[in-house]
Amino acid sequence: MTFTATILTLYPEMFPGPIGHSLAGRALAEGRWHCDPVQIRDHAADRHRSVDDTPAGGGAGMVMRADILALAVDAAMARRPDVPVLAMSPRGRPLTQACVRDLAAGPGPIILCGRFEGIDERLFEARPIEPVSIGDYILSGGEMAALTLLDACIRLLPGVMGAAHSGDDESFETGLLEYPHYTRPREWEGRTIPEVLRSGDHAAIAAWRKSRSEDDTRLRRPDLWERHEGARVQSPSGARREKER
Ligand code: SAH
């Protein structure tokens, strides 16, 4: 089973786009994943191939029609049954590294990309489509959101990152931000690399990294820190650790 991304979009030429380069691009050329963009307009019935109409209730912009999108979604689901069907939407469940891991372990999703004001809500009632958001801001379309989600998945596919890099202690994998990185030159604009990182003492380095990871998360992302602390206090091993103190 090769991870396949089926993308339903008004702009199929945007794919693979940036994920046709670098790590993801090499993996694509090696056949480690497939990119399958579909033009939604191919499912429109009229001469103008229109997919949108004015919003019910009035207001600015246009709304993507449920009937046309359903034809595109149904055709994709018929070709690829039993794969997750997502729609990029600022009203969706926030994308997390845990969702990315789940998706990367599967056959690869069908992803519907919105444009204009968004998608007629009845589509979500009538089809098993999960809306997914990449963050609390508004993009002009779902394509960049889909590319972001796919980039995050593809780097986790077997053989893509290489054995040198498991990604295990990266930001969010542990529920914390990762520790900061340094490289040569040893001194730059009067600043040196933290002494401990040059000590060769692996235990001390690991302890420094853990403490920076915790401090930075507490200061920069109190939301993550609170969740991390909550989980630690609740888990049996966490409770034991608390007692040992
Ligand atoms: N009027 C909508 C925004 C529409 S933006 C609202 O306020 O909720 C047009 C399309 O861009 C959306 O249908 C969606 O596919 C995509 N999009 C915009 N922001 C996004 C985000 N944060 N995450 C995922 N997709 C997004």
PDB file of C-alpha atoms and ligand atoms in Angstrom:
ATOM      1  CA  MET A   1       0.000   0.000   0.000  1.00  0.00           C
ATOM      2  CA  THR A   2       1.507   3.305  -1.088  1.00  0.00           C
ATOM      3  CA  PHE A   3       0.361   6.466   0.673  1.00  0.00           C
ATOM      4  CA  THR A   4      -1.817   8.330  -1.827  1.00  0.00           C
ATOM      5  CA  ALA A   5      -3.136  11.876  -1.554  1.00  0.00           C
ATOM      6  CA  THR A   6      -6.294  12.480  -3.565  1.00  0.00           C
ATOM      7  CA  ILE A   7      -6.939  16.217  -3.614  1.00  0.00           C
ATOM      8  CA  LEU A   8     -10.274  17.612  -4.831  1.00  0.00           C
ATOM      9  CA  THR A   9      -9.576  21.187  -5.873  1.00  0.00           C
ATOM     10  CA  LEU A  10     -10.325  23.968  -8.346  1.00  0.00           C
ATOM     11  CA  TYR A  11      -6.534  24.328  -8.760  1.00  0.00           C
ATOM     12  CA  PRO A  12      -5.077  20.853  -9.466  1.00  0.00           C
ATOM     13  CA  GLU A  13      -1.993  22.509 -10.969  1.00  0.00           C
ATOM     14  CA  MET A  14      -1.052  23.612  -7.428  1.00  0.00           C
ATOM     15  CA  PHE A  15      -0.135  19.951  -6.686  1.00  0.00           C
ATOM     16  CA  PRO A  16       2.404  18.624  -5.894  1.00  0.00           C
ATOM     17  CA  GLY A  17       3.795  22.205  -6.020  1.00  0.00           C
ATOM     18  CA  PRO A  18       6.091  22.728  -3.027  1.00  0.00           C
ATOM     19  CA  ILE A  19       5.845  19.072  -1.948  1.00  0.00           C
ATOM     20  CA  GLY A  20       7.314  18.115  -5.334  1.00  0.00           C
ATOM     21  CA  HIS A  21      10.659  19.435  -3.990  1.00  0.00           C
ATOM     22  CA  SER A  22      13.229  18.491  -1.343  1.00  0.00           C
ATOM     23  CA  LEU A  23      12.460  15.472   0.899  1.00  0.00           C
ATOM     24  CA  ALA A  24       8.822  15.042  -0.171  1.00  0.00           C
ATOM     25  CA  GLY A  25       9.737  15.564  -3.838  1.00  0.00           C
ATOM     26  CA  ARG A  26      12.465  12.940  -3.742  1.00  0.00           C
ATOM     27  CA  ALA A  27      10.062  10.538  -2.023  1.00  0.00           C
ATOM     28  CA  LEU A  28       7.475  11.223  -4.750  1.00  0.00           C
ATOM     29  CA  ALA A  29      10.029  10.488  -7.493  1.00  0.00           C
ATOM     30  CA  GLU A  30      10.977   7.267  -5.655  1.00  0.00           C
ATOM     31  CA  GLY A  31       7.322   6.168  -5.591  1.00  0.00           C
ATOM     32  CA  ARG A  32       7.030   6.333  -1.769  1.00  0.00           C
ATOM     33  CA  TRP A  33       3.781   8.298  -2.137  1.00  0.00           C
ATOM     34  CA  HIS A  34       1.399   9.246  -4.958  1.00  0.00           C
ATOM     35  CA  CYS A  35      -0.169  12.605  -5.720  1.00  0.00           C
ATOM     36  CA  ASP A  36      -3.637  12.403  -7.281  1.00  0.00           C
ATOM     37  CA  PRO A  37      -5.174  15.866  -7.834  1.00  0.00           C
ATOM     38  CA  VAL A  38      -8.746  16.005  -9.204  1.00  0.00           C
ATOM     39  CA  GLN A  39     -10.420  19.013 -10.856  1.00  0.00           C
ATOM     40  CA  ILE A  40     -13.774  19.541  -9.099  1.00  0.00           C
ATOM     41  CA  ARG A  41     -15.105  21.360 -12.200  1.00  0.00           C
ATOM     42  CA  ASP A  42     -14.968  18.088 -14.132  1.00  0.00           C
ATOM     43  CA  HIS A  43     -18.082  17.165 -12.140  1.00  0.00           C
ATOM     44  CA  ALA A  44     -20.039  20.318 -12.985  1.00  0.00           C
ATOM     45  CA  ALA A  45     -22.903  19.870 -15.421  1.00  0.00           C
ATOM     46  CA  ASP A  46     -23.338  23.285 -17.028  1.00  0.00           C
ATOM     47  CA  ARG A  47     -21.513  24.923 -19.927  1.00  0.00           C
ATOM     48  CA  HIS A  48     -19.599  27.264 -17.592  1.00  0.00           C
ATOM     49  CA  ARG A  49     -18.557  24.381 -15.329  1.00  0.00           C
ATOM     50  CA  SER A  50     -19.687  26.413 -12.326  1.00  0.00           C
ATOM     51  CA  VAL A  51     -19.295  24.970  -8.842  1.00  0.00           C
ATOM     52  CA  ASP A  52     -20.513  27.866  -6.681  1.00  0.00           C
ATOM     53  CA  ASP A  53     -23.551  30.063  -6.112  1.00  0.00           C
ATOM     54  CA  THR A  54     -24.591  33.034  -3.978  1.00  0.00           C
ATOM     55  CA  PRO A  55     -24.979  32.507  -0.207  1.00  0.00           C
ATOM     56  CA  ALA A  56     -28.448  31.712   1.106  1.00  0.00           C
ATOM     57  CA  GLY A  57     -29.443  34.504   3.465  1.00  0.00           C
ATOM     58  CA  GLY A  58     -27.370  37.043   1.549  1.00  0.00           C
ATOM     59  CA  GLY A  59     -23.912  38.453   2.167  1.00  0.00           C
ATOM     60  CA  ALA A  60     -20.648  38.721   0.292  1.00  0.00           C
ATOM     61  CA  GLY A  61     -18.937  36.088  -1.825  1.00  0.00           C
ATOM     62  CA  MET A  62     -19.935  32.703  -3.160  1.00  0.00           C
ATOM     63  CA  VAL A  63     -20.499  29.257  -1.628  1.00  0.00           C
ATOM     64  CA  MET A  64     -19.399  25.923  -3.104  1.00  0.00           C
ATOM     65  CA  ARG A  65     -22.405  23.783  -4.048  1.00  0.00           C
ATOM     66  CA  ALA A  66     -23.080  20.564  -2.107  1.00  0.00           C
ATOM     67  CA  ASP A  67     -24.459  18.715  -5.150  1.00  0.00           C
ATOM     68  CA  ILE A  68     -21.394  19.279  -7.360  1.00  0.00           C
ATOM     69  CA  LEU A  69     -18.939  18.594  -4.523  1.00  0.00           C
ATOM     70  CA  ALA A  70     -20.815  15.392  -3.639  1.00  0.00           C
ATOM     71  CA  LEU A  71     -20.289  14.112  -7.189  1.00  0.00           C
ATOM     72  CA  ALA A  72     -16.546  14.756  -6.869  1.00  0.00           C
ATOM     73  CA  VAL A  73     -16.377  13.217  -3.365  1.00  0.00           C
ATOM     74  CA  ASP A  74     -18.464  10.164  -4.370  1.00  0.00           C
ATOM     75  CA  ALA A  75     -16.304   9.486  -7.425  1.00  0.00           C
ATOM     76  CA  ALA A  76     -13.127   9.704  -5.312  1.00  0.00           C
ATOM     77  CA  MET A  77     -14.629   7.470  -2.577  1.00  0.00           C
ATOM     78  CA  ALA A  78     -15.707   4.918  -5.188  1.00  0.00           C
ATOM     79  CA  ARG A  79     -12.161   4.779  -6.540  1.00  0.00           C
ATOM     80  CA  ARG A  80     -10.645   4.677  -3.047  1.00  0.00           C
ATOM     81  CA  PRO A  81     -13.098   3.139  -0.549  1.00  0.00           C
ATOM     82  CA  ASP A  82     -12.155   3.015   3.142  1.00  0.00           C
ATOM     83  CA  VAL A  83      -9.775   5.958   3.152  1.00  0.00           C
ATOM     84  CA  PRO A  84     -10.239   9.012   5.394  1.00  0.00           C
ATOM     85  CA  VAL A  85     -12.097  11.874   3.732  1.00  0.00           C
ATOM     86  CA  LEU A  86     -11.118  15.328   4.986  1.00  0.00           C
ATOM     87  CA  ALA A  87     -12.122  18.859   4.078  1.00  0.00           C
ATOM     88  CA  MET A  88      -9.794  21.740   4.869  1.00  0.00           C
ATOM     89  CA  SER A  89     -11.816  24.275   6.867  1.00  0.00           C
ATOM     90  CA  PRO A  90     -11.150  26.899   9.552  1.00  0.00           C
ATOM     91  CA  ARG A  91     -14.259  25.462  11.266  1.00  0.00           C
ATOM     92  CA  GLY A  92     -12.664  21.996  11.547  1.00  0.00           C
ATOM     93  CA  ARG A  93     -10.801  20.034  14.212  1.00  0.00           C
ATOM     94  CA  PRO A  94      -7.335  21.556  14.734  1.00  0.00           C
ATOM     95  CA  LEU A  95      -4.613  19.470  13.056  1.00  0.00           C
ATOM     96  CA  THR A  96      -2.124  18.008  15.559  1.00  0.00           C
ATOM     97  CA  GLN A  97       0.991  15.850  15.287  1.00  0.00           C
ATOM     98  CA  ALA A  98      -1.093  12.938  16.625  1.00  0.00           C
ATOM     99  CA  CYS A  99      -3.599  13.319  13.720  1.00  0.00           C
ATOM    100  CA  VAL A 100      -0.657  13.570  11.300  1.00  0.00           C
ATOM    101  CA  ARG A 101       0.836  10.317  12.670  1.00  0.00           C
ATOM    102  CA  ASP A 102      -2.512   8.514  12.282  1.00  0.00           C
ATOM    103  CA  LEU A 103      -2.937   9.745   8.715  1.00  0.00           C
ATOM    104  CA  ALA A 104       0.652   8.869   7.762  1.00  0.00           C
ATOM    105  CA  ALA A 105       0.131   5.311   9.042  1.00  0.00           C
ATOM    106  CA  GLY A 106      -2.891   4.854   6.753  1.00  0.00           C
ATOM    107  CA  PRO A 107      -3.533   4.682   2.994  1.00  0.00           C
ATOM    108  CA  GLY A 108      -3.564   8.481   2.585  1.00  0.00           C
ATOM    109  CA  PRO A 109      -6.618  10.742   2.608  1.00  0.00           C
ATOM    110  CA  ILE A 110      -9.037  12.220   0.103  1.00  0.00           C
ATOM    111  CA  ILE A 111      -8.877  15.973   0.793  1.00  0.00           C
ATOM    112  CA  LEU A 112     -11.487  18.486  -0.288  1.00  0.00           C
ATOM    113  CA  CYS A 113     -10.150  22.035  -0.687  1.00  0.00           C
ATOM    114  CA  GLY A 114     -12.597  24.887  -0.202  1.00  0.00           C
ATOM    115  CA  ARG A 115     -12.533  28.253  -1.970  1.00  0.00           C
ATOM    116  CA  PHE A 116     -14.682  31.400  -1.810  1.00  0.00           C
ATOM    117  CA  GLU A 117     -16.731  31.651   1.436  1.00  0.00           C
ATOM    118  CA  GLY A 118     -16.603  27.905   1.967  1.00  0.00           C
ATOM    119  CA  ILE A 119     -18.765  24.827   1.395  1.00  0.00           C
ATOM    120  CA  ASP A 120     -22.552  24.283   1.671  1.00  0.00           C
ATOM    121  CA  GLU A 121     -22.951  22.746   5.163  1.00  0.00           C
ATOM    122  CA  ARG A 122     -25.313  20.012   3.935  1.00  0.00           C
ATOM    123  CA  LEU A 123     -22.350  18.231   2.336  1.00  0.00           C
ATOM    124  CA  PHE A 124     -20.938  17.545   5.841  1.00  0.00           C
ATOM    125  CA  GLU A 125     -24.303  16.186   7.008  1.00  0.00           C
ATOM    126  CA  ALA A 126     -24.703  13.893   4.020  1.00  0.00           C
ATOM    127  CA  ARG A 127     -21.170  12.498   3.647  1.00  0.00           C
ATOM    128  CA  PRO A 128     -18.583  11.168   6.153  1.00  0.00           C
ATOM    129  CA  ILE A 129     -16.234  14.113   5.696  1.00  0.00           C
ATOM    130  CA  GLU A 130     -14.110  15.376   8.569  1.00  0.00           C
ATOM    131  CA  PRO A 131     -13.373  19.105   8.539  1.00  0.00           C
ATOM    132  CA  VAL A 132      -9.767  19.861   9.557  1.00  0.00           C
ATOM    133  CA  SER A 133      -8.235  23.252  10.371  1.00  0.00           C
ATOM    134  CA  ILE A 134      -4.532  24.081  10.250  1.00  0.00           C
ATOM    135  CA  GLY A 135      -4.876  27.028  12.623  1.00  0.00           C
ATOM    136  CA  ASP A 136      -6.881  30.019  13.742  1.00  0.00           C
ATOM    137  CA  TYR A 137      -6.435  32.241  10.698  1.00  0.00           C
ATOM    138  CA  ILE A 138      -8.142  32.433   7.303  1.00  0.00           C
ATOM    139  CA  LEU A 139      -6.442  31.339   4.080  1.00  0.00           C
ATOM    140  CA  SER A 140      -7.813  32.144   0.641  1.00  0.00           C
ATOM    141  CA  GLY A 141      -8.285  28.449  -0.140  1.00  0.00           C
ATOM    142  CA  GLY A 142      -7.821  24.919   1.162  1.00  0.00           C
ATOM    143  CA  GLU A 143      -4.909  24.077  -1.139  1.00  0.00           C
ATOM    144  CA  MET A 144      -2.136  25.524   1.058  1.00  0.00           C
ATOM    145  CA  ALA A 145      -3.746  23.864   4.081  1.00  0.00           C
ATOM    146  CA  ALA A 146      -3.816  20.505   2.248  1.00  0.00           C
ATOM    147  CA  LEU A 147      -0.167  20.926   1.202  1.00  0.00           C
ATOM    148  CA  THR A 148       0.750  21.648   4.822  1.00  0.00           C
ATOM    149  CA  LEU A 149      -1.085  18.576   6.103  1.00  0.00           C
ATOM    150  CA  LEU A 150       0.457  16.382   3.396  1.00  0.00           C
ATOM    151  CA  ASP A 151       3.991  17.687   3.992  1.00  0.00           C
ATOM    152  CA  ALA A 152       3.636  16.813   7.680  1.00  0.00           C
ATOM    153  CA  CYS A 153       2.460  13.271   6.775  1.00  0.00           C
ATOM    154  CA  ILE A 154       4.957  12.549   3.994  1.00  0.00           C
ATOM    155  CA  ARG A 155       8.048  13.241   6.092  1.00  0.00           C
ATOM    156  CA  LEU A 156       6.881  10.450   8.434  1.00  0.00           C
ATOM    157  CA  LEU A 157       6.516   7.812   5.683  1.00  0.00           C
ATOM    158  CA  PRO A 158       9.049   4.959   5.851  1.00  0.00           C
ATOM    159  CA  GLY A 159      12.325   5.836   4.109  1.00  0.00           C
ATOM    160  CA  VAL A 160      11.548   9.524   3.618  1.00  0.00           C
ATOM    161  CA  MET A 161      13.580  11.107   6.416  1.00  0.00           C
ATOM    162  CA  GLY A 162      16.245   8.419   6.531  1.00  0.00           C
ATOM    163  CA  ALA A 163      17.509   6.368   9.442  1.00  0.00           C
ATOM    164  CA  ALA A 164      19.605   9.237  10.799  1.00  0.00           C
ATOM    165  CA  HIS A 165      16.510  11.089  11.901  1.00  0.00           C
ATOM    166  CA  SER A 166      13.660   9.351  13.661  1.00  0.00           C
ATOM    167  CA  GLY A 167      11.892  12.569  14.574  1.00  0.00           C
ATOM    168  CA  ASP A 168      11.092  11.080  17.980  1.00  0.00           C
ATOM    169  CA  ASP A 169      12.102  14.008  20.157  1.00  0.00           C
ATOM    170  CA  GLU A 170      10.776  16.702  17.888  1.00  0.00           C
ATOM    171  CA  SER A 171       8.410  19.442  19.038  1.00  0.00           C
ATOM    172  CA  PHE A 172       4.946  18.057  19.900  1.00  0.00           C
ATOM    173  CA  GLU A 173       5.985  14.364  19.738  1.00  0.00           C
ATOM    174  CA  THR A 174       6.477  14.510  23.506  1.00  0.00           C
ATOM    175  CA  GLY A 175       3.760  17.109  24.055  1.00  0.00           C
ATOM    176  CA  LEU A 176       6.517  19.728  24.496  1.00  0.00           C
ATOM    177  CA  LEU A 177       8.447  22.086  22.240  1.00  0.00           C
ATOM    178  CA  GLU A 178      11.822  20.751  21.215  1.00  0.00           C
ATOM    179  CA  TYR A 179      15.025  22.162  22.798  1.00  0.00           C
ATOM    180  CA  PRO A 180      16.937  24.793  20.744  1.00  0.00           C
ATOM    181  CA  HIS A 181      19.692  23.858  18.274  1.00  0.00           C
ATOM    182  CA  TYR A 182      23.225  25.171  17.699  1.00  0.00           C
ATOM    183  CA  THR A 183      26.010  24.460  15.198  1.00  0.00           C
ATOM    184  CA  ARG A 184      29.402  25.846  14.130  1.00  0.00           C
ATOM    185  CA  PRO A 185      30.912  28.403  14.255  1.00  0.00           C
ATOM    186  CA  ARG A 186      31.564  27.969  17.968  1.00  0.00           C
ATOM    187  CA  GLU A 187      31.509  31.721  18.442  1.00  0.00           C
ATOM    188  CA  TRP A 188      29.371  34.108  16.399  1.00  0.00           C
ATOM    189  CA  GLU A 189      28.957  37.852  17.070  1.00  0.00           C
ATOM    190  CA  GLY A 190      30.403  37.277  20.533  1.00  0.00           C
ATOM    191  CA  ARG A 191      27.935  34.496  21.366  1.00  0.00           C
ATOM    192  CA  THR A 192      29.097  30.999  22.206  1.00  0.00           C
ATOM    193  CA  ILE A 193      27.314  27.673  22.115  1.00  0.00           C
ATOM    194  CA  PRO A 194      26.129  26.549  25.599  1.00  0.00           C
ATOM    195  CA  GLU A 195      29.145  24.913  27.294  1.00  0.00           C
ATOM    196  CA  VAL A 196      27.296  21.684  28.155  1.00  0.00           C
ATOM    197  CA  LEU A 197      26.704  20.897  24.451  1.00  0.00           C
ATOM    198  CA  ARG A 198      30.483  20.805  23.938  1.00  0.00           C
ATOM    199  CA  SER A 199      31.190  18.748  27.058  1.00  0.00           C
ATOM    200  CA  GLY A 200      30.705  15.312  25.455  1.00  0.00           C
ATOM    201  CA  ASP A 201      28.768  14.335  28.609  1.00  0.00           C
ATOM    202  CA  HIS A 202      25.690  12.697  27.085  1.00  0.00           C
ATOM    203  CA  ALA A 203      23.731  12.517  30.334  1.00  0.00           C
ATOM    204  CA  ALA A 204      24.356  16.196  31.047  1.00  0.00           C
ATOM    205  CA  ILE A 205      23.385  17.095  27.471  1.00  0.00           C
ATOM    206  CA  ALA A 206      20.147  15.105  27.743  1.00  0.00           C
ATOM    207  CA  ALA A 207      19.335  16.791  31.065  1.00  0.00           C
ATOM    208  CA  TRP A 208      20.019  20.263  29.611  1.00  0.00           C
ATOM    209  CA  ARG A 209      17.835  19.546  26.585  1.00  0.00           C
ATOM    210  CA  LYS A 210      14.991  18.263  28.746  1.00  0.00           C
ATOM    211  CA  SER A 211      15.082  21.294  30.972  1.00  0.00           C
ATOM    212  CA  ARG A 212      15.216  23.750  28.024  1.00  0.00           C
ATOM    213  CA  SER A 213      12.351  21.897  26.380  1.00  0.00           C
ATOM    214  CA  GLU A 214      10.280  22.246  29.554  1.00  0.00           C
ATOM    215  CA  ASP A 215      11.239  25.894  30.241  1.00  0.00           C
ATOM    216  CA  ASP A 216      10.579  27.014  26.665  1.00  0.00           C
ATOM    217  CA  THR A 217       7.221  25.235  26.564  1.00  0.00           C
ATOM    218  CA  ARG A 218       6.176  26.794  29.892  1.00  0.00           C
ATOM    219  CA  LEU A 219       7.130  30.295  28.708  1.00  0.00           C
ATOM    220  CA  ARG A 220       6.084  30.188  25.047  1.00  0.00           C
ATOM    221  CA  ARG A 221       3.167  27.766  25.059  1.00  0.00           C
ATOM    222  CA  PRO A 222       1.410  27.765  28.421  1.00  0.00           C
ATOM    223  CA  ASP A 223      -1.487  25.939  26.715  1.00  0.00           C
ATOM    224  CA  LEU A 224       0.767  22.970  25.816  1.00  0.00           C
ATOM    225  CA  TRP A 225       2.462  23.056  29.206  1.00  0.00           C
ATOM    226  CA  GLU A 226      -0.819  22.869  31.067  1.00  0.00           C
ATOM    227  CA  ARG A 227      -1.933  19.862  29.018  1.00  0.00           C
ATOM    228  CA  HIS A 228       1.449  18.159  29.500  1.00  0.00           C
ATOM    229  CA  GLU A 229       1.408  18.719  33.269  1.00  0.00           C
ATOM    230  CA  GLY A 230      -2.212  17.549  33.475  1.00  0.00           C
ATOM    231  CA  ALA A 231      -1.366  14.296  31.656  1.00  0.00           C
ATOM    232  CA  ARG A 232       1.719  13.732  33.844  1.00  0.00           C
ATOM    233  CA  VAL A 233      -0.116  14.173  37.126  1.00  0.00           C
ATOM    234  CA  GLN A 234      -2.911  11.865  35.968  1.00  0.00           C
ATOM    235  CA  SER A 235      -0.797   9.004  34.583  1.00  0.00           C
ATOM    236  CA  PRO A 236       0.242   6.286  37.114  1.00  0.00           C
ATOM    237  CA  SER A 237       3.960   6.726  36.325  1.00  0.00           C
ATOM    238  CA  GLY A 238       3.539  10.480  36.708  1.00  0.00           C
ATOM    239  CA  ALA A 239       1.871  10.011  40.071  1.00  0.00           C
ATOM    240  CA  ARG A 240       4.731   7.773  41.162  1.00  0.00           C
ATOM    241  CA  ARG A 241       7.242  10.391  40.056  1.00  0.00           C
ATOM    242  CA  GLU A 242       5.387  13.007  42.068  1.00  0.00           C
ATOM    243  CA  LYS A 243       5.621  10.819  45.225  1.00  0.00           C
ATOM    244  CA  GLU A 244       9.322  10.143  44.751  1.00  0.00           C
ATOM    245  CA  ARG A 245      10.074  13.858  44.947  1.00  0.00           C
TER     246      ARG A 245
HETATM  247  N1  SAH B   1     -15.728  32.072   5.293  1.00  0.00           N
HETATM  248  C1  SAH B   1     -14.956  31.026   5.881  1.00  0.00           C
HETATM  249  C2  SAH B   1     -13.518  31.036   5.341  1.00  0.00           C
HETATM  250  C3  SAH B   1     -13.404  30.620   3.914  1.00  0.00           C
HETATM  251  S1  SAH B   1     -11.750  30.618   3.370  1.00  0.00           S
HETATM  252  C4  SAH B   1     -14.927  31.183   7.408  1.00  0.00           C
HETATM  253  O1  SAH B   1     -14.890  32.299   7.880  1.00  0.00           O
HETATM  254  O2  SAH B   1     -14.906  30.159   8.115  1.00  0.00           O
HETATM  255  C5  SAH B   1     -11.856  29.595   1.941  1.00  0.00           C
HETATM  256  C6  SAH B   1     -11.350  28.172   2.087  1.00  0.00           C
HETATM  257  O3  SAH B   1      -9.991  28.203   2.524  1.00  0.00           O
HETATM  258  C7  SAH B   1     -12.053  27.320   3.123  1.00  0.00           C
HETATM  259  O4  SAH B   1     -13.209  26.720   2.582  1.00  0.00           O
HETATM  260  C8  SAH B   1     -11.013  26.293   3.469  1.00  0.00           C
HETATM  261  O5  SAH B   1     -10.982  25.222   2.534  1.00  0.00           O
HETATM  262  C9  SAH B   1      -9.716  27.060   3.328  1.00  0.00           C
HETATM  263  N2  SAH B   1      -9.181  27.525   4.617  1.00  0.00           N
HETATM  264  C10 SAH B   1      -9.113  28.818   5.043  1.00  0.00           C
HETATM  265  N3  SAH B   1      -8.553  28.898   6.261  1.00  0.00           N
HETATM  266  C11 SAH B   1      -8.246  27.631   6.636  1.00  0.00           C
HETATM  267  C12 SAH B   1      -7.666  27.063   7.806  1.00  0.00           C
HETATM  268  N4  SAH B   1      -7.284  27.801   8.834  1.00  0.00           N
HETATM  269  N5  SAH B   1      -7.510  25.710   7.841  1.00  0.00           N
HETATM  270  C13 SAH B   1      -7.901  24.934   6.807  1.00  0.00           C
HETATM  271  N6  SAH B   1      -8.470  25.434   5.673  1.00  0.00           N
HETATM  272  C14 SAH B   1      -8.639  26.748   5.587  1.00  0.00           C
END
